């Protein structure tokens, strides 16, 4: 894989990460008014970090940066998996340590309309027939796999 292909892949990952953030903004403020739970907010932070890491990788395409981005994507996948498996049991997530932590982050005060958790983890929202956390898990898994492949191919260049 050439450096230009690596930059193209990382640019696509950054664009997709930021596009997903725009889409969840639409889900929250659009016609359905889906309110995010604390785990959703943590996944938003993860998508943002992933997009930033991918942008840094387009400027400075090094394996270490790509592995950092893959690690961030894997963390996001872990959060999404946790929400898929345990979310329906978390009926009081606004009052548990995760909800308190998320809503006390400084960013929740900077942009409360987007980064303050107001929904419950057990809320059932779906898009195209699948729950939103499942879509997030699919996206994080795909992005993690793509980033690992980019890092492996980047090794052959260096």
PDB file of N, CA and C in Angstrom, residues 20-118:
ATOM      1  N   UNK A  20     -20.760  10.294  11.045  1.00  0.00           N
ATOM      2  CA  UNK A  20     -21.588   9.590  12.026  1.00  0.00           C
ATOM      3  C   UNK A  20     -21.977  10.517  13.174  1.00  0.00           C
ATOM      4  N   UNK A  21     -21.080  11.409  13.566  1.00  0.00           N
ATOM      5  CA  UNK A  21     -21.416  12.381  14.609  1.00  0.00           C
ATOM      6  C   UNK A  21     -22.510  13.340  14.133  1.00  0.00           C
ATOM      7  N   UNK A  22     -22.451  13.733  12.881  1.00  0.00           N
ATOM      8  CA  UNK A  22     -23.508  14.589  12.328  1.00  0.00           C
ATOM      9  C   UNK A  22     -24.828  13.818  12.291  1.00  0.00           C
ATOM     10  N   UNK A  23     -24.759  12.550  11.929  1.00  0.00           N
ATOM     11  CA  UNK A  23     -25.987  11.746  11.858  1.00  0.00           C
ATOM     12  C   UNK A  23     -26.643  11.574  13.226  1.00  0.00           C
ATOM     13  N   UNK A  24     -25.841  11.326  14.268  1.00  0.00           N
ATOM     14  CA  UNK A  24     -26.463  11.176  15.587  1.00  0.00           C
ATOM     15  C   UNK A  24     -27.007  12.510  16.083  1.00  0.00           C
ATOM     16  N   UNK A  25     -26.417  13.615  15.631  1.00  0.00           N
ATOM     17  CA  UNK A  25     -26.989  14.929  15.949  1.00  0.00           C
ATOM     18  C   UNK A  25     -28.372  15.036  15.310  1.00  0.00           C
ATOM     19  N   UNK A  26     -28.487  14.568  14.073  1.00  0.00           N
ATOM     20  CA  UNK A  26     -29.788  14.549  13.399  1.00  0.00           C
ATOM     21  C   UNK A  26     -30.771  13.644  14.143  1.00  0.00           C
ATOM     22  N   UNK A  27     -30.310  12.458  14.561  1.00  0.00           N
ATOM     23  CA  UNK A  27     -31.206  11.552  15.290  1.00  0.00           C
ATOM     24  C   UNK A  27     -31.708  12.209  16.579  1.00  0.00           C
ATOM     25  N   UNK A  28     -30.849  12.965  17.216  1.00  0.00           N
ATOM     26  CA  UNK A  28     -31.222  13.583  18.485  1.00  0.00           C
ATOM     27  C   UNK A  28     -32.145  14.784  18.287  1.00  0.00           C
ATOM     28  N   UNK A  29     -31.892  15.585  17.282  1.00  0.00           N
ATOM     29  CA  UNK A  29     -32.652  16.824  17.108  1.00  0.00           C
ATOM     30  C   UNK A  29     -33.612  16.784  15.937  1.00  0.00           C
ATOM     31  N   UNK A  30     -33.629  15.675  15.195  1.00  0.00           N
ATOM     32  CA  UNK A  30     -34.536  15.537  14.065  1.00  0.00           C
ATOM     33  C   UNK A  30     -35.937  15.146  14.511  1.00  0.00           C
ATOM     34  N   UNK A  31     -36.699  14.576  13.609  1.00  0.00           N
ATOM     35  CA  UNK A  31     -38.097  14.266  13.909  1.00  0.00           C
ATOM     36  C   UNK A  31     -38.302  13.251  15.045  1.00  0.00           C
ATOM     37  N   UNK A  32     -37.366  12.329  15.224  1.00  0.00           N
ATOM     38  CA  UNK A  32     -37.562  11.280  16.233  1.00  0.00           C
ATOM     39  C   UNK A  32     -37.144  11.705  17.637  1.00  0.00           C
ATOM     40  N   UNK A  33     -36.309  12.719  17.742  1.00  0.00           N
ATOM     41  CA  UNK A  33     -35.862  13.241  19.048  1.00  0.00           C
ATOM     42  C   UNK A  33     -35.297  12.143  19.955  1.00  0.00           C
ATOM     43  N   UNK A  34     -34.400  11.321  19.414  1.00  0.00           N
ATOM     44  CA  UNK A  34     -33.782  10.252  20.200  1.00  0.00           C
ATOM     45  C   UNK A  34     -32.804  10.857  21.195  1.00  0.00           C
ATOM     46  N   UNK A  35     -33.032  10.624  22.472  1.00  0.00           N
ATOM     47  CA  UNK A  35     -32.181  11.200  23.512  1.00  0.00           C
ATOM     48  C   UNK A  35     -31.038  10.239  23.856  1.00  0.00           C
ATOM     49  N   UNK A  36     -29.795  10.742  23.922  1.00  0.00           N
ATOM     50  CA  UNK A  36     -28.647   9.868  24.151  1.00  0.00           C
ATOM     51  C   UNK A  36     -28.491   9.490  25.620  1.00  0.00           C
ATOM     52  N   UNK A  37     -28.041   8.270  25.826  1.00  0.00           N
ATOM     53  CA  UNK A  37     -27.720   7.799  27.168  1.00  0.00           C
ATOM     54  C   UNK A  37     -26.228   8.052  27.419  1.00  0.00           C
ATOM     55  N   UNK A  38     -25.747   7.836  28.631  1.00  0.00           N
ATOM     56  CA  UNK A  38     -24.317   8.055  28.905  1.00  0.00           C
ATOM     57  C   UNK A  38     -23.381   7.231  28.013  1.00  0.00           C
ATOM     58  N   UNK A  39     -23.752   5.991  27.703  1.00  0.00           N
ATOM     59  CA  UNK A  39     -22.892   5.179  26.830  1.00  0.00           C
ATOM     60  C   UNK A  39     -22.870   5.734  25.413  1.00  0.00           C
ATOM     61  N   UNK A  40     -23.989   6.291  24.963  1.00  0.00           N
ATOM     62  CA  UNK A  40     -24.015   6.937  23.644  1.00  0.00           C
ATOM     63  C   UNK A  40     -23.076   8.138  23.617  1.00  0.00           C
ATOM     64  N   UNK A  41     -23.099   8.918  24.681  1.00  0.00           N
ATOM     65  CA  UNK A  41     -22.241  10.095  24.747  1.00  0.00           C
ATOM     66  C   UNK A  41     -20.771   9.672  24.735  1.00  0.00           C
ATOM     67  N   UNK A  42     -20.422   8.626  25.473  1.00  0.00           N
ATOM     68  CA  UNK A  42     -19.038   8.144  25.469  1.00  0.00           C
ATOM     69  C   UNK A  42     -18.631   7.682  24.067  1.00  0.00           C
ATOM     70  N   UNK A  43     -19.557   7.086  23.337  1.00  0.00           N
ATOM     71  CA  UNK A  43     -19.252   6.674  21.966  1.00  0.00           C
ATOM     72  C   UNK A  43     -19.064   7.891  21.062  1.00  0.00           C
ATOM     73  N   UNK A  44     -19.784   8.967  21.329  1.00  0.00           N
ATOM     74  CA  UNK A  44     -19.581  10.193  20.555  1.00  0.00           C
ATOM     75  C   UNK A  44     -18.162  10.722  20.766  1.00  0.00           C
ATOM     76  N   UNK A  45     -17.718  10.731  22.006  1.00  0.00           N
ATOM     77  CA  UNK A  45     -16.342  11.152  22.284  1.00  0.00           C
ATOM     78  C   UNK A  45     -15.350  10.260  21.525  1.00  0.00           C
ATOM     79  N   UNK A  46     -15.642   8.968  21.498  1.00  0.00           N
ATOM     80  CA  UNK A  46     -14.740   8.024  20.841  1.00  0.00           C
ATOM     81  C   UNK A  46     -14.710   8.260  19.330  1.00  0.00           C
ATOM     82  N   UNK A  47     -15.884   8.494  18.719  1.00  0.00           N
ATOM     83  CA  UNK A  47     -15.896   8.802  17.283  1.00  0.00           C
ATOM     84  C   UNK A  47     -15.109  10.075  16.992  1.00  0.00           C
ATOM     85  N   UNK A  48     -15.230  11.067  17.874  1.00  0.00           N
ATOM     86  CA  UNK A  48     -14.480  12.302  17.683  1.00  0.00           C
ATOM     87  C   UNK A  48     -12.974  12.040  17.764  1.00  0.00           C
ATOM     88  N   UNK A  49     -12.545  11.311  18.799  1.00  0.00           N
ATOM     89  CA  UNK A  49     -11.116  10.988  18.936  1.00  0.00           C
ATOM     90  C   UNK A  49     -10.605  10.182  17.756  1.00  0.00           C
ATOM     91  N   UNK A  50     -11.432   9.253  17.287  1.00  0.00           N
ATOM     92  CA  UNK A  50     -11.055   8.447  16.129  1.00  0.00           C
ATOM     93  C   UNK A  50     -10.879   9.330  14.896  1.00  0.00           C
ATOM     94  N   UNK A  51     -11.796  10.253  14.676  1.00  0.00           N
ATOM     95  CA  UNK A  51     -11.691  11.157  13.538  1.00  0.00           C
ATOM     96  C   UNK A  51     -10.439  12.022  13.618  1.00  0.00           C
ATOM     97  N   UNK A  52     -10.142  12.531  14.801  1.00  0.00           N
ATOM     98  CA  UNK A  52      -8.935  13.344  14.982  1.00  0.00           C
ATOM     99  C   UNK A  52      -7.685  12.508  14.742  1.00  0.00           C
ATOM    100  N   UNK A  53      -7.644  11.294  15.302  1.00  0.00           N
ATOM    101  CA  UNK A  53      -6.480  10.422  15.100  1.00  0.00           C
ATOM    102  C   UNK A  53      -6.294  10.097  13.613  1.00  0.00           C
ATOM    103  N   UNK A  54      -7.389   9.850  12.911  1.00  0.00           N
ATOM    104  CA  UNK A  54      -7.292   9.559  11.478  1.00  0.00           C
ATOM    105  C   UNK A  54      -6.803  10.785  10.706  1.00  0.00           C
ATOM    106  N   UNK A  55      -7.257  11.970  11.099  1.00  0.00           N
ATOM    107  CA  UNK A  55      -6.766  13.189  10.450  1.00  0.00           C
ATOM    108  C   UNK A  55      -5.276  13.383  10.685  1.00  0.00           C
ATOM    109  N   UNK A  56      -4.831  13.144  11.911  1.00  0.00           N
ATOM    110  CA  UNK A  56      -3.397  13.234  12.205  1.00  0.00           C
ATOM    111  C   UNK A  56      -2.639  12.223  11.345  1.00  0.00           C
ATOM    112  N   UNK A  57      -3.213  11.036  11.186  1.00  0.00           N
ATOM    113  CA  UNK A  57      -2.583  10.015  10.356  1.00  0.00           C
ATOM    114  C   UNK A  57      -2.500  10.394   8.887  1.00  0.00           C
ATOM    115  N   UNK A  58      -3.432  11.200   8.406  1.00  0.00           N
ATOM    116  CA  UNK A  58      -3.337  11.640   7.008  1.00  0.00           C
ATOM    117  C   UNK A  58      -2.186  12.608   6.823  1.00  0.00           C
ATOM    118  N   UNK A  59      -1.898  13.385   7.853  1.00  0.00           N
ATOM    119  CA  UNK A  59      -0.791  14.345   7.783  1.00  0.00           C
ATOM    120  C   UNK A  59       0.545  13.644   8.025  1.00  0.00           C
ATOM    121  N   UNK A  60       0.543  12.746   8.972  1.00  0.00           N
ATOM    122  CA  UNK A  60       1.768  12.067   9.388  1.00  0.00           C
ATOM    123  C   UNK A  60       1.486  10.562   9.433  1.00  0.00           C
ATOM    124  N   UNK A  61       1.506   9.885   8.292  1.00  0.00           N
ATOM    125  CA  UNK A  61       1.100   8.473   8.229  1.00  0.00           C
ATOM    126  C   UNK A  61       2.143   7.519   8.817  1.00  0.00           C
ATOM    127  N   UNK A  62       2.096   7.343  10.100  1.00  0.00           N
ATOM    128  CA  UNK A  62       2.995   6.426  10.812  1.00  0.00           C
ATOM    129  C   UNK A  62       2.169   5.305  11.420  1.00  0.00           C
ATOM    130  N   UNK A  63       2.784   4.141  11.523  1.00  0.00           N
ATOM    131  CA  UNK A  63       2.068   2.976  12.077  1.00  0.00           C
ATOM    132  C   UNK A  63       1.561   3.233  13.482  1.00  0.00           C
ATOM    133  N   UNK A  64       2.338   3.931  14.290  1.00  0.00           N
ATOM    134  CA  UNK A  64       1.934   4.177  15.674  1.00  0.00           C
ATOM    135  C   UNK A  64       0.618   4.949  15.726  1.00  0.00           C
ATOM    136  N   UNK A  65       0.464   5.936  14.864  1.00  0.00           N
ATOM    137  CA  UNK A  65      -0.774   6.716  14.848  1.00  0.00           C
ATOM    138  C   UNK A  65      -1.937   5.859  14.384  1.00  0.00           C
ATOM    139  N   UNK A  66      -1.693   5.017  13.398  1.00  0.00           N
ATOM    140  CA  UNK A  66      -2.762   4.145  12.907  1.00  0.00           C
ATOM    141  C   UNK A  66      -3.163   3.149  13.995  1.00  0.00           C
ATOM    142  N   UNK A  67      -2.198   2.639  14.745  1.00  0.00           N
ATOM    143  CA  UNK A  67      -2.533   1.728  15.843  1.00  0.00           C
ATOM    144  C   UNK A  67      -3.269   2.447  16.967  1.00  0.00           C
ATOM    145  N   UNK A  68      -2.916   3.703  17.220  1.00  0.00           N
ATOM    146  CA  UNK A  68      -3.668   4.488  18.213  1.00  0.00           C
ATOM    147  C   UNK A  68      -5.117   4.636  17.748  1.00  0.00           C
ATOM    148  N   UNK A  69      -5.310   4.961  16.483  1.00  0.00           N
ATOM    149  CA  UNK A  69      -6.665   5.084  15.944  1.00  0.00           C
ATOM    150  C   UNK A  69      -7.408   3.751  16.042  1.00  0.00           C
ATOM    151  N   UNK A  70      -6.720   2.648  15.751  1.00  0.00           N
ATOM    152  CA  UNK A  70      -7.352   1.327  15.872  1.00  0.00           C
ATOM    153  C   UNK A  70      -7.727   1.039  17.319  1.00  0.00           C
ATOM    154  N   UNK A  71      -6.867   1.429  18.254  1.00  0.00           N
ATOM    155  CA  UNK A  71      -7.173   1.245  19.669  1.00  0.00           C
ATOM    156  C   UNK A  71      -8.384   2.051  20.101  1.00  0.00           C
ATOM    157  N   UNK A  72      -8.472   3.284  19.616  1.00  0.00           N
ATOM    158  CA  UNK A  72      -9.634   4.125  19.927  1.00  0.00           C
ATOM    159  C   UNK A  72     -10.906   3.491  19.351  1.00  0.00           C
ATOM    160  N   UNK A  73     -10.818   3.008  18.114  1.00  0.00           N
ATOM    161  CA  UNK A  73     -11.979   2.357  17.500  1.00  0.00           C
ATOM    162  C   UNK A  73     -12.369   1.095  18.267  1.00  0.00           C
ATOM    163  N   UNK A  74     -11.387   0.343  18.726  1.00  0.00           N
ATOM    164  CA  UNK A  74     -11.683  -0.859  19.511  1.00  0.00           C
ATOM    165  C   UNK A  74     -12.340  -0.491  20.850  1.00  0.00           C
ATOM    166  N   UNK A  75     -11.884   0.600  21.470  1.00  0.00           N
ATOM    167  CA  UNK A  75     -12.526   1.065  22.710  1.00  0.00           C
ATOM    168  C   UNK A  75     -13.985   1.433  22.454  1.00  0.00           C
ATOM    169  N   UNK A  76     -14.219   2.134  21.368  1.00  0.00           N
ATOM    170  CA  UNK A  76     -15.595   2.477  21.005  1.00  0.00           C
ATOM    171  C   UNK A  76     -16.429   1.236  20.760  1.00  0.00           C
ATOM    172  N   UNK A  77     -15.829   0.237  20.112  1.00  0.00           N
ATOM    173  CA  UNK A  77     -16.525  -1.025  19.902  1.00  0.00           C
ATOM    174  C   UNK A  77     -16.854  -1.705  21.213  1.00  0.00           C
ATOM    175  N   UNK A  78     -15.931  -1.624  22.167  1.00  0.00           N
ATOM    176  CA  UNK A  78     -16.194  -2.192  23.489  1.00  0.00           C
ATOM    177  C   UNK A  78     -17.355  -1.502  24.183  1.00  0.00           C
ATOM    178  N   UNK A  79     -17.413  -0.168  24.071  1.00  0.00           N
ATOM    179  CA  UNK A  79     -18.541   0.567  24.652  1.00  0.00           C
ATOM    180  C   UNK A  79     -19.853   0.172  23.982  1.00  0.00           C
ATOM    181  N   UNK A  80     -19.822   0.074  22.657  1.00  0.00           N
ATOM    182  CA  UNK A  80     -21.039  -0.304  21.932  1.00  0.00           C
ATOM    183  C   UNK A  80     -21.465  -1.730  22.282  1.00  0.00           C
ATOM    184  N   UNK A  81     -20.497  -2.639  22.398  1.00  0.00           N
ATOM    185  CA  UNK A  81     -20.818  -4.012  22.775  1.00  0.00           C
ATOM    186  C   UNK A  81     -21.425  -4.058  24.174  1.00  0.00           C
ATOM    187  N   UNK A  82     -20.851  -3.302  25.087  1.00  0.00           N
ATOM    188  CA  UNK A  82     -21.386  -3.235  26.442  1.00  0.00           C
ATOM    189  C   UNK A  82     -22.828  -2.727  26.413  1.00  0.00           C
ATOM    190  N   UNK A  83     -23.080  -1.707  25.591  1.00  0.00           N
ATOM    191  CA  UNK A  83     -24.440  -1.172  25.508  1.00  0.00           C
ATOM    192  C   UNK A  83     -25.401  -2.187  24.895  1.00  0.00           C
ATOM    193  N   UNK A  84     -24.946  -2.922  23.897  1.00  0.00           N
ATOM    194  CA  UNK A  84     -25.801  -3.935  23.270  1.00  0.00           C
ATOM    195  C   UNK A  84     -26.132  -5.045  24.264  1.00  0.00           C
ATOM    196  N   UNK A  85     -25.129  -5.498  25.015  1.00  0.00           N
ATOM    197  CA  UNK A  85     -25.325  -6.628  25.923  1.00  0.00           C
ATOM    198  C   UNK A  85     -25.970  -6.242  27.251  1.00  0.00           C
ATOM    199  N   UNK A  86     -25.615  -5.076  27.786  1.00  0.00           N
ATOM    200  CA  UNK A  86     -26.070  -4.699  29.132  1.00  0.00           C
ATOM    201  C   UNK A  86     -27.025  -3.513  29.158  1.00  0.00           C
ATOM    202  N   UNK A  87     -27.171  -2.819  28.044  1.00  0.00           N
ATOM    203  CA  UNK A  87     -27.955  -1.590  28.023  1.00  0.00           C
ATOM    204  C   UNK A  87     -29.390  -1.757  28.474  1.00  0.00           C
ATOM    205  N   UNK A  88     -30.017  -2.862  28.111  1.00  0.00           N
ATOM    206  CA  UNK A  88     -31.420  -3.044  28.491  1.00  0.00           C
ATOM    207  C   UNK A  88     -31.585  -3.262  29.989  1.00  0.00           C
ATOM    208  N   UNK A  89     -30.518  -3.645  30.683  1.00  0.00           N
ATOM    209  CA  UNK A  89     -30.572  -3.823  32.134  1.00  0.00           C
ATOM    210  C   UNK A  89     -30.280  -2.532  32.890  1.00  0.00           C
ATOM    211  N   UNK A  90     -29.773  -1.529  32.192  1.00  0.00           N
ATOM    212  CA  UNK A  90     -29.347  -0.292  32.846  1.00  0.00           C
ATOM    213  C   UNK A  90     -30.479   0.730  32.816  1.00  0.00           C
ATOM    214  N   UNK A  91     -31.436   0.575  33.686  1.00  0.00           N
ATOM    215  CA  UNK A  91     -32.598   1.458  33.677  1.00  0.00           C
ATOM    216  C   UNK A  91     -32.358   2.756  34.440  1.00  0.00           C
ATOM    217  N   UNK A  92     -31.376   2.794  35.307  1.00  0.00           N
ATOM    218  CA  UNK A  92     -31.125   4.003  36.089  1.00  0.00           C
ATOM    219  C   UNK A  92     -29.769   4.604  35.751  1.00  0.00           C
ATOM    220  N   UNK A  93     -29.415   4.612  34.465  1.00  0.00           N
ATOM    221  CA  UNK A  93     -28.068   5.032  34.091  1.00  0.00           C
ATOM    222  C   UNK A  93     -27.820   6.517  34.327  1.00  0.00           C
ATOM    223  N   UNK A  94     -28.859   7.317  34.523  1.00  0.00           N
ATOM    224  CA  UNK A  94     -28.651   8.726  34.835  1.00  0.00           C
ATOM    225  C   UNK A  94     -28.100   8.903  36.246  1.00  0.00           C
ATOM    226  N   UNK A  95     -28.392   7.932  37.118  1.00  0.00           N
ATOM    227  CA  UNK A  95     -27.972   8.056  38.508  1.00  0.00           C
ATOM    228  C   UNK A  95     -26.815   7.119  38.853  1.00  0.00           C
ATOM    229  N   UNK A  96     -26.325   6.365  37.890  1.00  0.00           N
ATOM    230  CA  UNK A  96     -25.202   5.477  38.178  1.00  0.00           C
ATOM    231  C   UNK A  96     -23.884   6.233  37.945  1.00  0.00           C
ATOM    232  N   UNK A  97     -22.764   5.648  38.320  1.00  0.00           N
ATOM    233  CA  UNK A  97     -21.478   6.362  38.184  1.00  0.00           C
ATOM    234  C   UNK A  97     -21.149   6.781  36.749  1.00  0.00           C
ATOM    235  N   UNK A  98     -21.547   6.000  35.755  1.00  0.00           N
ATOM    236  CA  UNK A  98     -21.241   6.356  34.364  1.00  0.00           C
ATOM    237  C   UNK A  98     -22.006   7.621  33.969  1.00  0.00           C
ATOM    238  N   UNK A  99     -23.284   7.641  34.271  1.00  0.00           N
ATOM    239  CA  UNK A  99     -24.095   8.810  33.931  1.00  0.00           C
ATOM    240  C   UNK A  99     -23.631  10.060  34.646  1.00  0.00           C
ATOM    241  N   UNK A 100     -23.294   9.929  35.906  1.00  0.00           N
ATOM    242  CA  UNK A 100     -22.800  11.073  36.673  1.00  0.00           C
ATOM    243  C   UNK A 100     -21.477  11.554  36.085  1.00  0.00           C
ATOM    244  N   UNK A 101     -20.574  10.613  35.776  1.00  0.00           N
ATOM    245  CA  UNK A 101     -19.277  10.958  35.187  1.00  0.00           C
ATOM    246  C   UNK A 101     -19.452  11.698  33.861  1.00  0.00           C
ATOM    247  N   UNK A 102     -20.269  11.155  32.967  1.00  0.00           N
ATOM    248  CA  UNK A 102     -20.455  11.741  31.639  1.00  0.00           C
ATOM    249  C   UNK A 102     -21.039  13.144  31.737  1.00  0.00           C
ATOM    250  N   UNK A 103     -22.015  13.325  32.592  1.00  0.00           N
ATOM    251  CA  UNK A 103     -22.676  14.628  32.690  1.00  0.00           C
ATOM    252  C   UNK A 103     -21.870  15.650  33.482  1.00  0.00           C
ATOM    253  N   UNK A 104     -20.816  15.217  34.163  1.00  0.00           N
ATOM    254  CA  UNK A 104     -19.955  16.154  34.871  1.00  0.00           C
ATOM    255  C   UNK A 104     -18.698  16.511  34.086  1.00  0.00           C
ATOM    256  N   UNK A 105     -18.506  15.925  32.919  1.00  0.00           N
ATOM    257  CA  UNK A 105     -17.370  16.293  32.076  1.00  0.00           C
ATOM    258  C   UNK A 105     -17.532  17.741  31.616  1.00  0.00           C
ATOM    259  N   UNK A 106     -16.437  18.479  31.510  1.00  0.00           N
ATOM    260  CA  UNK A 106     -16.539  19.889  31.089  1.00  0.00           C
ATOM    261  C   UNK A 106     -17.228  20.062  29.735  1.00  0.00           C
ATOM    262  N   UNK A 107     -17.019  19.110  28.828  1.00  0.00           N
ATOM    263  CA  UNK A 107     -17.625  19.224  27.505  1.00  0.00           C
ATOM    264  C   UNK A 107     -19.140  19.186  27.566  1.00  0.00           C
ATOM    265  N   UNK A 108     -19.706  18.532  28.587  1.00  0.00           N
ATOM    266  CA  UNK A 108     -21.160  18.492  28.745  1.00  0.00           C
ATOM    267  C   UNK A 108     -21.698  19.887  29.045  1.00  0.00           C
ATOM    268  N   UNK A 109     -20.893  20.728  29.687  1.00  0.00           N
ATOM    269  CA  UNK A 109     -21.299  22.115  29.933  1.00  0.00           C
ATOM    270  C   UNK A 109     -21.066  22.994  28.715  1.00  0.00           C
ATOM    271  N   UNK A 110     -20.028  22.669  27.928  1.00  0.00           N
ATOM    272  CA  UNK A 110     -19.723  23.466  26.747  1.00  0.00           C
ATOM    273  C   UNK A 110     -20.800  23.314  25.674  1.00  0.00           C
ATOM    274  N   UNK A 111     -21.272  22.072  25.482  1.00  0.00           N
ATOM    275  CA  UNK A 111     -22.270  21.809  24.441  1.00  0.00           C
ATOM    276  C   UNK A 111     -23.310  20.837  24.990  1.00  0.00           C
ATOM    277  N   UNK A 112     -24.149  21.313  25.902  1.00  0.00           N
ATOM    278  CA  UNK A 112     -25.090  20.398  26.567  1.00  0.00           C
ATOM    279  C   UNK A 112     -26.133  19.788  25.629  1.00  0.00           C
ATOM    280  N   UNK A 113     -26.468  20.485  24.547  1.00  0.00           N
ATOM    281  CA  UNK A 113     -27.467  19.948  23.616  1.00  0.00           C
ATOM    282  C   UNK A 113     -26.983  18.672  22.933  1.00  0.00           C
ATOM    283  N   UNK A 114     -25.680  18.447  22.943  1.00  0.00           N
ATOM    284  CA  UNK A 114     -25.115  17.310  22.222  1.00  0.00           C
ATOM    285  C   UNK A 114     -24.349  16.349  23.119  1.00  0.00           C
ATOM    286  N   UNK A 115     -23.754  16.849  24.197  1.00  0.00           N
ATOM    287  CA  UNK A 115     -22.870  16.013  25.015  1.00  0.00           C
ATOM    288  C   UNK A 115     -23.377  15.802  26.445  1.00  0.00           C
ATOM    289  N   UNK A 116     -24.629  16.106  26.712  1.00  0.00           N
ATOM    290  CA  UNK A 116     -25.222  15.850  28.019  1.00  0.00           C
ATOM    291  C   UNK A 116     -26.203  14.704  27.857  1.00  0.00           C
ATOM    292  N   UNK A 117     -26.021  13.660  28.644  1.00  0.00           N
ATOM    293  CA  UNK A 117     -26.867  12.466  28.528  1.00  0.00           C
ATOM    294  C   UNK A 117     -28.226  12.735  29.167  1.00  0.00           C
ATOM    295  N   UNK A 118     -29.268  12.624  28.353  1.00  0.00           N
ATOM    296  CA  UNK A 118     -30.625  12.847  28.848  1.00  0.00           C
ATOM    297  C   UNK A 118     -31.506  11.613  28.695  1.00  0.00           C
TER     298      UNK A 118
END
